[in-house]
Amino acid sequence: MNTPTSPDPPASPCVGVCQVNDRQICVGCHRSLEEIGRWSIASSDEKRSILELVQSRRANATTGMAPTGNQLSPGGKTQSSLSSAPDSLS
């Protein structure tokens, strides 16, 4: 039985998509290369701190991504995220 004073170490957030973006953050698990390297020797507290950073990065990646294709407007109508250039610029 687990007690609050001796929790199991957190599981790795690795999802098997091991690709690093231009900021040196894995696009699969959202850990930095340093965090990935330290994971196996990190304490449970350090792993929890890393997971908090991962959660924040995931949220930022979700809300900060450039739109692609169609998205819903505030009124619920579908709108294209790509606009065509005005005819005067053609």
PDB file of C-alpha atoms in Angstrom, residues 17-84:
ATOM      1  CA  VAL A  17       8.021   9.983 -30.697  1.00  0.00           C
ATOM      2  CA  CYS A  18      11.629  11.024 -30.224  1.00  0.00           C
ATOM      3  CA  GLN A  19      12.143  14.108 -32.361  1.00  0.00           C
ATOM      4  CA  VAL A  20      13.656  17.355 -31.156  1.00  0.00           C
ATOM      5  CA  ASN A  21      12.414  20.738 -32.360  1.00  0.00           C
ATOM      6  CA  ASP A  22      14.506  23.857 -32.959  1.00  0.00           C
ATOM      7  CA  ARG A  23      14.339  24.710 -29.225  1.00  0.00           C
ATOM      8  CA  GLN A  24      15.817  21.302 -28.323  1.00  0.00           C
ATOM      9  CA  ILE A  25      12.506  20.087 -26.872  1.00  0.00           C
ATOM     10  CA  CYS A  26      11.179  16.638 -27.769  1.00  0.00           C
ATOM     11  CA  VAL A  27       7.935  16.956 -29.731  1.00  0.00           C
ATOM     12  CA  GLY A  28       6.679  13.685 -28.238  1.00  0.00           C
ATOM     13  CA  CYS A  29       7.208  14.080 -24.501  1.00  0.00           C
ATOM     14  CA  HIS A  30       7.967  17.831 -24.325  1.00  0.00           C
ATOM     15  CA  ARG A  31      11.139  17.347 -22.277  1.00  0.00           C
ATOM     16  CA  SER A  32      14.406  19.126 -22.974  1.00  0.00           C
ATOM     17  CA  LEU A  33      17.410  17.041 -23.948  1.00  0.00           C
ATOM     18  CA  GLU A  34      18.877  17.706 -20.496  1.00  0.00           C
ATOM     19  CA  GLU A  35      15.673  16.526 -18.790  1.00  0.00           C
ATOM     20  CA  ILE A  36      15.612  13.370 -20.896  1.00  0.00           C
ATOM     21  CA  GLY A  37      19.245  12.663 -20.006  1.00  0.00           C
ATOM     22  CA  ARG A  38      18.688  13.229 -16.285  1.00  0.00           C
ATOM     23  CA  TRP A  39      15.444  11.244 -16.031  1.00  0.00           C
ATOM     24  CA  SER A  40      17.026   7.908 -15.099  1.00  0.00           C
ATOM     25  CA  ILE A  41      19.059   9.423 -12.253  1.00  0.00           C
ATOM     26  CA  ALA A  42      16.599  12.096 -11.102  1.00  0.00           C
ATOM     27  CA  SER A  43      14.926  11.891  -7.708  1.00  0.00           C
ATOM     28  CA  SER A  44      11.148  11.507  -7.535  1.00  0.00           C
ATOM     29  CA  ASP A  45      10.844  15.184  -6.600  1.00  0.00           C
ATOM     30  CA  GLU A  46      12.957  16.214  -9.580  1.00  0.00           C
ATOM     31  CA  LYS A  47      10.856  14.008 -11.874  1.00  0.00           C
ATOM     32  CA  ARG A  48       7.706  15.688 -10.577  1.00  0.00           C
ATOM     33  CA  SER A  49       9.266  19.096 -11.298  1.00  0.00           C
ATOM     34  CA  ILE A  50      10.124  17.961 -14.822  1.00  0.00           C
ATOM     35  CA  LEU A  51       6.558  16.707 -15.298  1.00  0.00           C
ATOM     36  CA  GLU A  52       5.201  20.107 -14.234  1.00  0.00           C
ATOM     37  CA  LEU A  53       7.378  21.733 -16.908  1.00  0.00           C
ATOM     38  CA  VAL A  54       6.209  19.130 -19.432  1.00  0.00           C
ATOM     39  CA  GLN A  55       2.573  19.896 -18.621  1.00  0.00           C
ATOM     40  CA  SER A  56       3.187  23.611 -19.107  1.00  0.00           C
ATOM     41  CA  ARG A  57       5.011  23.064 -22.410  1.00  0.00           C
ATOM     42  CA  ARG A  58       2.233  20.776 -23.645  1.00  0.00           C
ATOM     43  CA  ALA A  59      -0.402  23.400 -22.841  1.00  0.00           C
ATOM     44  CA  ASN A  60       1.646  26.111 -24.555  1.00  0.00           C
ATOM     45  CA  ALA A  61       2.211  23.926 -27.598  1.00  0.00           C
ATOM     46  CA  THR A  62      -1.515  23.263 -27.865  1.00  0.00           C
ATOM     47  CA  THR A  63      -2.591  26.894 -27.516  1.00  0.00           C
ATOM     48  CA  GLY A  64       0.378  28.431 -29.294  1.00  0.00           C
ATOM     49  CA  MET A  65       0.319  26.379 -32.478  1.00  0.00           C
ATOM     50  CA  ALA A  66      -0.305  28.083 -35.788  1.00  0.00           C
ATOM     51  CA  PRO A  67      -3.727  27.145 -37.129  1.00  0.00           C
ATOM     52  CA  THR A  68      -3.900  24.775 -40.064  1.00  0.00           C
ATOM     53  CA  GLY A  69      -6.886  23.978 -42.219  1.00  0.00           C
ATOM     54  CA  ASN A  70     -10.261  25.062 -40.862  1.00  0.00           C
ATOM     55  CA  GLN A  71     -11.092  26.214 -37.372  1.00  0.00           C
ATOM     56  CA  LEU A  72     -14.248  27.329 -35.602  1.00  0.00           C
ATOM     57  CA  SER A  73     -14.824  31.030 -35.224  1.00  0.00           C
ATOM     58  CA  PRO A  74     -16.172  32.387 -31.923  1.00  0.00           C
ATOM     59  CA  GLY A  75     -19.708  32.169 -33.384  1.00  0.00           C
ATOM     60  CA  GLY A  76     -19.254  28.456 -34.072  1.00  0.00           C
ATOM     61  CA  LYS A  77     -19.054  28.829 -37.866  1.00  0.00           C
ATOM     62  CA  THR A  78     -16.235  27.156 -39.759  1.00  0.00           C
ATOM     63  CA  GLN A  79     -13.711  29.528 -41.256  1.00  0.00           C
ATOM     64  CA  SER A  80     -10.573  28.954 -43.235  1.00  0.00           C
ATOM     65  CA  SER A  81      -7.353  29.871 -41.454  1.00  0.00           C
ATOM     66  CA  LEU A  82      -5.775  30.604 -44.820  1.00  0.00           C
ATOM     67  CA  SER A  83      -6.838  33.728 -46.644  1.00  0.00           C
ATOM     68  CA  SER A  84      -6.276  34.519 -50.282  1.00  0.00           C
TER      69      SER A  84
END
